[in-house]
Short mmCIF file of N, CA and C in Angstrom, two decimals:
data_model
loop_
_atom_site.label_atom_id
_atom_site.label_comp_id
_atom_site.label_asym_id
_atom_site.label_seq_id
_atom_site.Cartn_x
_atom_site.Cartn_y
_atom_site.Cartn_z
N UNK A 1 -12.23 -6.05 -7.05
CA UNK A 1 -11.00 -5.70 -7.74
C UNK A 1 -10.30 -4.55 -7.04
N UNK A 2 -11.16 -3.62 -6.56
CA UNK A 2 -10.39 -2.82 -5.86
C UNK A 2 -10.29 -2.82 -4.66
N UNK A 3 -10.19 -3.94 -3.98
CA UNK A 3 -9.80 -4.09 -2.38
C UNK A 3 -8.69 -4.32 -2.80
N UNK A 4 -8.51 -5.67 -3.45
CA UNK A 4 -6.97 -6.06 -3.97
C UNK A 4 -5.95 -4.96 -4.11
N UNK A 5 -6.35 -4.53 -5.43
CA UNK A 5 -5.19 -3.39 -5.55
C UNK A 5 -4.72 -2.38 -4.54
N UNK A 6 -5.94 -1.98 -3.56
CA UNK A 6 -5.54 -1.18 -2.37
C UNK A 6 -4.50 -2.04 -1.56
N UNK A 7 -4.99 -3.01 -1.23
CA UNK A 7 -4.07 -4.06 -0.16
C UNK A 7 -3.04 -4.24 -0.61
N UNK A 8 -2.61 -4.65 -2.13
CA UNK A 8 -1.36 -4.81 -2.81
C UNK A 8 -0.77 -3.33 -2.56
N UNK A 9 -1.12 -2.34 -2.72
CA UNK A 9 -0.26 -1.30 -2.77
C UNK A 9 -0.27 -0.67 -1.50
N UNK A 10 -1.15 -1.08 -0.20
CA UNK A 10 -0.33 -1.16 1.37
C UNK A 10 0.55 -1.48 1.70
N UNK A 11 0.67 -2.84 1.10
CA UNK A 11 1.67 -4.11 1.35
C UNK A 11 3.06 -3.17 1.11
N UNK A 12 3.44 -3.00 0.03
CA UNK A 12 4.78 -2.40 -0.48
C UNK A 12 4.97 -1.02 -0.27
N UNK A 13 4.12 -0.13 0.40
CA UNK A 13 4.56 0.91 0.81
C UNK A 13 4.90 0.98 2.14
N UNK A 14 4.05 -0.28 2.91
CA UNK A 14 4.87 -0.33 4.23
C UNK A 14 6.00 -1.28 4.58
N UNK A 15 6.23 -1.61 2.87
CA UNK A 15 7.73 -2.45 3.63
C UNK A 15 8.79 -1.80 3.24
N UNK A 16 8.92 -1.14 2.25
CA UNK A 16 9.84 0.29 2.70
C UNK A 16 9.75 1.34 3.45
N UNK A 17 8.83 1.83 3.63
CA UNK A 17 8.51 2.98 4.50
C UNK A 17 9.15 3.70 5.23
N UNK A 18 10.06 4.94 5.22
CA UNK A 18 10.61 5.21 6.78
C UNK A 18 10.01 6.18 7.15
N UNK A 19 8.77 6.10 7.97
CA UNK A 19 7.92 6.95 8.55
C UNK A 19 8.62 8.20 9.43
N UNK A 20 8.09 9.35 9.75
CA UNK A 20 8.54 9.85 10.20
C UNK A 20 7.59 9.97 11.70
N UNK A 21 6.79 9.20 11.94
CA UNK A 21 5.99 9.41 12.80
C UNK A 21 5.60 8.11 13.32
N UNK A 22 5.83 7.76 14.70
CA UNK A 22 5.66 6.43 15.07
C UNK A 22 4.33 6.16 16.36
N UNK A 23 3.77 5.29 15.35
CA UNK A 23 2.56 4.56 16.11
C UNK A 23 2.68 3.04 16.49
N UNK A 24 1.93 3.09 17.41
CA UNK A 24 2.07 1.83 18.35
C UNK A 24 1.73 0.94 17.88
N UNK A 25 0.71 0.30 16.75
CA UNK A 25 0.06 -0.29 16.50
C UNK A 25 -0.48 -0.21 15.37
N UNK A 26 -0.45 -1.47 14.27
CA UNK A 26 -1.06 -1.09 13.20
C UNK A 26 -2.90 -1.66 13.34
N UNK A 27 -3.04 -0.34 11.67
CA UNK A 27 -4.57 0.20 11.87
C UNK A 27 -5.43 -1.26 11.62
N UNK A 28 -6.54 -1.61 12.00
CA UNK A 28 -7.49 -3.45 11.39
C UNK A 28 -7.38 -2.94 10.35
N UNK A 29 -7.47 -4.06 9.47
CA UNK A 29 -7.26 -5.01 7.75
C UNK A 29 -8.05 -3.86 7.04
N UNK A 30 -8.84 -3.68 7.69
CA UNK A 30 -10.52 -2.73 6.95
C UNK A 30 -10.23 -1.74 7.14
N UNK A 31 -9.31 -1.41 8.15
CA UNK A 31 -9.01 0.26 7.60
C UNK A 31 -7.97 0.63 6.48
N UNK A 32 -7.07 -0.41 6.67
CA UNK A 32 -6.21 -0.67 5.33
C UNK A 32 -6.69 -0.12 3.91
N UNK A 33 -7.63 -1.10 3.92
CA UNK A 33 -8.09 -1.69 2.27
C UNK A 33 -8.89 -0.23 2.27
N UNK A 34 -9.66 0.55 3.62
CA UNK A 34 -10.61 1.59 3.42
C UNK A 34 -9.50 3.00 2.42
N UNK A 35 -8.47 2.50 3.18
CA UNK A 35 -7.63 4.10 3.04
C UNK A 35 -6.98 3.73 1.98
N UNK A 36 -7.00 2.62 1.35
CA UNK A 36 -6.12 2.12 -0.31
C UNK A 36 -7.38 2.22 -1.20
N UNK A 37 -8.34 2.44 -1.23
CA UNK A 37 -9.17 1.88 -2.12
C UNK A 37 -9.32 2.86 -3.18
N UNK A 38 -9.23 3.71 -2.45
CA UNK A 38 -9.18 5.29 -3.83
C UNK A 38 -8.18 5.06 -4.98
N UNK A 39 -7.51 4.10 -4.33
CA UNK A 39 -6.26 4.40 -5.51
C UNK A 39 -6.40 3.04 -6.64
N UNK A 40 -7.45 2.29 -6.45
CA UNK A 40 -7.62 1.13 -7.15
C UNK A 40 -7.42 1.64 -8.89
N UNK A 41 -8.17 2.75 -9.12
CA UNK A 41 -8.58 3.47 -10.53
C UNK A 41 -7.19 4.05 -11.08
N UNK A 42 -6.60 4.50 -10.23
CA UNK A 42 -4.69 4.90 -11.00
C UNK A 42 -4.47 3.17 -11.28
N UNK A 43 -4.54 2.43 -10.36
CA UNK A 43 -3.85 1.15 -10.09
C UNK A 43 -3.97 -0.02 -11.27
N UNK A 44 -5.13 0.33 -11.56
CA UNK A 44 -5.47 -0.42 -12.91
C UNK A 44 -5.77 0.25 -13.95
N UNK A 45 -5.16 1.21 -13.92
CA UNK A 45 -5.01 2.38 -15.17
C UNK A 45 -6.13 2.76 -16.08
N UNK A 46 -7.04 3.20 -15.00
CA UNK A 46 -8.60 3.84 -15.13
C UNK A 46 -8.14 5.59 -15.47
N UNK A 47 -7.46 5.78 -14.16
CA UNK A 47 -7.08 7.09 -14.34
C UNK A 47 -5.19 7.30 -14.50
N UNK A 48 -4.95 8.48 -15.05
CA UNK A 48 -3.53 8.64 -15.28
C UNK A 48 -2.50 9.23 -13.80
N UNK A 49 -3.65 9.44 -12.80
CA UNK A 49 -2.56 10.31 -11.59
C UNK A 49 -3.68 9.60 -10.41
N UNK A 50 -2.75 9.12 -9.23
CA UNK A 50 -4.03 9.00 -7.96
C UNK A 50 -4.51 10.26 -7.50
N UNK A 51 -6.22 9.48 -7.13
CA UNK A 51 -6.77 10.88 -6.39
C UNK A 51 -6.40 11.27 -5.24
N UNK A 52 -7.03 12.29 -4.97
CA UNK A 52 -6.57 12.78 -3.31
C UNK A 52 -6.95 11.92 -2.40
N UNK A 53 -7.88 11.47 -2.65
CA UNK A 53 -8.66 10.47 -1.57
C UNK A 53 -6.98 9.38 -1.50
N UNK A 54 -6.69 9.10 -2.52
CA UNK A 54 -5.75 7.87 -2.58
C UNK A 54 -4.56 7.66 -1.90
N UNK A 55 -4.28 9.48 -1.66
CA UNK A 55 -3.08 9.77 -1.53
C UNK A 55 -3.16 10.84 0.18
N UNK A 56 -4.45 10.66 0.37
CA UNK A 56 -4.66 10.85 1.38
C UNK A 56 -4.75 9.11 2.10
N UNK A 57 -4.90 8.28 1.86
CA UNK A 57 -4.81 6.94 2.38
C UNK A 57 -3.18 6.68 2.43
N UNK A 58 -2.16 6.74 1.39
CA UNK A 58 -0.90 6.64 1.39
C UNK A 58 -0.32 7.29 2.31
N UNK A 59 -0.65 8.72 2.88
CA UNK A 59 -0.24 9.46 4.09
C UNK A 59 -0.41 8.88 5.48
N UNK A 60 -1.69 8.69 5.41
CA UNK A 60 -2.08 7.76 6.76
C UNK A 60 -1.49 6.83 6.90
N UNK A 61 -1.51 5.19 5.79
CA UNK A 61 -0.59 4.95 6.36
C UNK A 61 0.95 4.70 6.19
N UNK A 62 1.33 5.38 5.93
CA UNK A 62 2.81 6.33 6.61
C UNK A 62 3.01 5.80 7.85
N UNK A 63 1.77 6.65 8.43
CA UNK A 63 2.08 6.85 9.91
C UNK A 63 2.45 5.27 10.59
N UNK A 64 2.24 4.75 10.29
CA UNK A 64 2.53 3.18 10.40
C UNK A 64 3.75 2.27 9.81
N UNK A 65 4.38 3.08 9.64
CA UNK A 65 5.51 2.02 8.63
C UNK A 65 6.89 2.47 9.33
N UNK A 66 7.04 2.55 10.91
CA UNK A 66 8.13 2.61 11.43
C UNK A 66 8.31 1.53 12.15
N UNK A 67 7.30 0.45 12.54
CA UNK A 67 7.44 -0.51 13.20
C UNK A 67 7.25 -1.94 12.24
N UNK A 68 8.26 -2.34 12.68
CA UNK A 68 8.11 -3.88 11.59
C UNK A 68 7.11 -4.72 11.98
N UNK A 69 6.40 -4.66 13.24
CA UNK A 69 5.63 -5.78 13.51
C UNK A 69 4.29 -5.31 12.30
N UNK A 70 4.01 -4.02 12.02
CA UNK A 70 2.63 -3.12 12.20
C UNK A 70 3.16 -3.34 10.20
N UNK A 71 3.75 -3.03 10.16
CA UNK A 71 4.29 -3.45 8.44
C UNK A 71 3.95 -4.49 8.10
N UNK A 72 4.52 -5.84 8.82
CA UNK A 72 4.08 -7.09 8.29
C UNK A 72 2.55 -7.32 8.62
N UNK A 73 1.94 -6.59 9.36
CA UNK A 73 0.67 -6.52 10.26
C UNK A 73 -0.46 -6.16 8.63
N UNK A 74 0.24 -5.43 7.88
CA UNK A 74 -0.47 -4.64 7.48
C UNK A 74 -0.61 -5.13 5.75
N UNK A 75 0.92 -5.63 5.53
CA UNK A 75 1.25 -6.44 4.66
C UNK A 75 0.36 -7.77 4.25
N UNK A 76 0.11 -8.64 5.53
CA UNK A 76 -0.41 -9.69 5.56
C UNK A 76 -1.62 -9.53 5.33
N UNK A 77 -2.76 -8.04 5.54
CA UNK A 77 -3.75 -7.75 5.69
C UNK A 77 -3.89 -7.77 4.03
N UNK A 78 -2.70 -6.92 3.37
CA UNK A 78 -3.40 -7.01 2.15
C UNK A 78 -3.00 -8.29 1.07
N UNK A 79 -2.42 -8.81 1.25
CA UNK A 79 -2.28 -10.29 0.95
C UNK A 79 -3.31 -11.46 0.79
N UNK A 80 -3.85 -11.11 1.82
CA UNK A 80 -5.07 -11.87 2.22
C UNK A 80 -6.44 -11.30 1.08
N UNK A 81 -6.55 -10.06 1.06
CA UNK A 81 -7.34 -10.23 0.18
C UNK A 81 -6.82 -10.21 -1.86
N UNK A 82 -5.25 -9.95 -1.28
CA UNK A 82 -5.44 -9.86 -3.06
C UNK A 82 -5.30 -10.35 -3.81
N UNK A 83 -5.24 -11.50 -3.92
CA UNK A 83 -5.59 -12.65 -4.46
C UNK A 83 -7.28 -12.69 -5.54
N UNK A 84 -7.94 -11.84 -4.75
CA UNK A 84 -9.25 -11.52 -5.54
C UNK A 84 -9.77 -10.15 -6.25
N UNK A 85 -8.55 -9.99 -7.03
CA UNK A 85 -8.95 -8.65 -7.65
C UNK A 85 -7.90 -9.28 -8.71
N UNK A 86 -8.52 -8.70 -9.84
CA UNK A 86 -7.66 -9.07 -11.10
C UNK A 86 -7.43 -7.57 -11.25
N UNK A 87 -6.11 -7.55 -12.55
CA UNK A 87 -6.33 -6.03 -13.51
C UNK A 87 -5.39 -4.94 -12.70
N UNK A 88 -4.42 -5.49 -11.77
CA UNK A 88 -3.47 -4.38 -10.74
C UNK A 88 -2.57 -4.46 -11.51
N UNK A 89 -2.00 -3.07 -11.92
CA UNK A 89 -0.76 -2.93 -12.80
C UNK A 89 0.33 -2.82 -11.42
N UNK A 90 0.93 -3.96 -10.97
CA UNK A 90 2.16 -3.62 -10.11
C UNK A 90 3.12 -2.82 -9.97
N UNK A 91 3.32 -2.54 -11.52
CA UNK A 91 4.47 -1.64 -11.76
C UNK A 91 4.08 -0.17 -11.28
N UNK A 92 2.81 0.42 -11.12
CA UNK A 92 2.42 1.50 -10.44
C UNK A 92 2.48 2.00 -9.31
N UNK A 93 2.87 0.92 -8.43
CA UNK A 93 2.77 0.63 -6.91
C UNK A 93 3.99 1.50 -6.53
N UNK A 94 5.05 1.14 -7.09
CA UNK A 94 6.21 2.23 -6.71
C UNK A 94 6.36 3.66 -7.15
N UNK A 95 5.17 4.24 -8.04
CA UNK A 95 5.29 5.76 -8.22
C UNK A 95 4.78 6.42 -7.23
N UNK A 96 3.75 5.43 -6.52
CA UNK A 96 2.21 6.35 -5.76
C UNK A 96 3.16 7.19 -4.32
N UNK A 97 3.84 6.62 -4.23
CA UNK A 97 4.09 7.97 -3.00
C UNK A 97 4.75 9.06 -3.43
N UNK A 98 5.52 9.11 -4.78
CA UNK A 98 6.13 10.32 -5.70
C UNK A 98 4.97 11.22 -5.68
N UNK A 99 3.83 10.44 -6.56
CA UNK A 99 2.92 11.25 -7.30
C UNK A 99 2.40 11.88 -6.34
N UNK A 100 1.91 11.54 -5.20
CA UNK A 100 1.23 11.39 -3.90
C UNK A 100 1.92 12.66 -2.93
N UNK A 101 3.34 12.72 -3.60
CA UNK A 101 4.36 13.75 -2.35
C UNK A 101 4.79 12.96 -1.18
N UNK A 102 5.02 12.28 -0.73
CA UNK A 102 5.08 11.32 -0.11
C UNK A 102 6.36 10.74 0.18
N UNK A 103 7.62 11.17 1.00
CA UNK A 103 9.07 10.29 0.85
C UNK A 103 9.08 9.09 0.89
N UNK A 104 8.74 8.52 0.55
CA UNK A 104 8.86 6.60 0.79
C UNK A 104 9.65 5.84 -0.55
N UNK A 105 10.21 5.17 -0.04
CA UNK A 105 10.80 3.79 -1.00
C UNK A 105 10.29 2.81 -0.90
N UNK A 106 10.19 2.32 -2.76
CA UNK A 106 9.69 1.00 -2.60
C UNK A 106 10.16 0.51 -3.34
N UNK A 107 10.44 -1.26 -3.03
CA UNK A 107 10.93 -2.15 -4.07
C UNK A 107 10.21 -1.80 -5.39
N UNK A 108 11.06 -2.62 -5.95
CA UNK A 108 10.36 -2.66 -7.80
C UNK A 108 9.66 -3.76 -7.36
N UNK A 109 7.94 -3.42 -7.86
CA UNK A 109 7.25 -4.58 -8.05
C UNK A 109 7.00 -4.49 -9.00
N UNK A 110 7.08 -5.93 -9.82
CA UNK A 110 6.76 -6.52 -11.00
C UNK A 110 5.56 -7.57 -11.11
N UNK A 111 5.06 -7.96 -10.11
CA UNK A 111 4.13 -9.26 -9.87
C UNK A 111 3.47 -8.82 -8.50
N UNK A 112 2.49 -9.97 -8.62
CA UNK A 112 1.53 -9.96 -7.57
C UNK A 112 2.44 -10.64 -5.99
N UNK A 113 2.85 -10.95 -6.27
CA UNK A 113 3.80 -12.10 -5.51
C UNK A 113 4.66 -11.16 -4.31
N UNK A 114 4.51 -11.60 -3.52
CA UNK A 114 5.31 -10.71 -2.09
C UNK A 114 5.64 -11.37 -1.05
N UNK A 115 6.74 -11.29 0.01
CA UNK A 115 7.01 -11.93 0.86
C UNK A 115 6.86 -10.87 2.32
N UNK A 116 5.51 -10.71 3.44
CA UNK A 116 5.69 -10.21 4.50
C UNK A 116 6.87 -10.38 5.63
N UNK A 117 7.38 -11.43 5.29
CA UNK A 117 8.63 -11.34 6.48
C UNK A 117 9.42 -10.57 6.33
N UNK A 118 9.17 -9.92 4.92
CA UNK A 118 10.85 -8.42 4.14
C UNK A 118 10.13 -7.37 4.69
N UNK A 119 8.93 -7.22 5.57
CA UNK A 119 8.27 -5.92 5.86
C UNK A 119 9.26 -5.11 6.28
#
């Protein structure tokens, strides 16, 4: 359950994203889901604020969300697994870089449902 929710809430922070810091390449699938996973417990409303750990994953990747290939790269990564996690409140997905400190925009998500080619 909480790979999902990490990957779901990669997905939409790197398709708005305007990073201020540009890397060549986005990070493998597993580092993804490693650096989202803290935030599974805000995500399914275990806890009321993400942890640091969570929001230390949302920073990182940042660093990745200036290149569209590495967005949809990263997007697709969490797609793939989230499909197998029940219990992700979507609507949370767009506070975590507020709460987090974090400048980023993100669509309104309402559903599980996403399209990587809008990375």
């Amino acid at each position: 359950m909480a790979r999902g929710l990490v990957l779901i809430l990669a997905i939409f922070l790197f398709i708005s994203w305007r990073s201020m810091v540009m890397v060549s390449s986005a990070p493998p699938c597993r580092s993804v889901i490693d650096q989202l996973s803290p935030c599974l417990p805000y995500l399914t409303r275990e806890d009321n604020k993400p942890a640091s750990g969570c929001c230390n994953g949302v920073k990182y990747l940042k660093n990745y969300s200036t290149d569209k290939e590495d967005r949809q790269s990263i997007c697709e990564c969490l797609e793939s697994v989230s499909s197998r996690f029940a219990g992700l409140d979507f609507s949370l997905i767009p506070s975590l870089p507020k709460k987090c400190g974090v400048s980023i925009k993100l669509p309104n998500i309402n559903s599980p449902n996403f399209d990587c080619s809008k990375a």
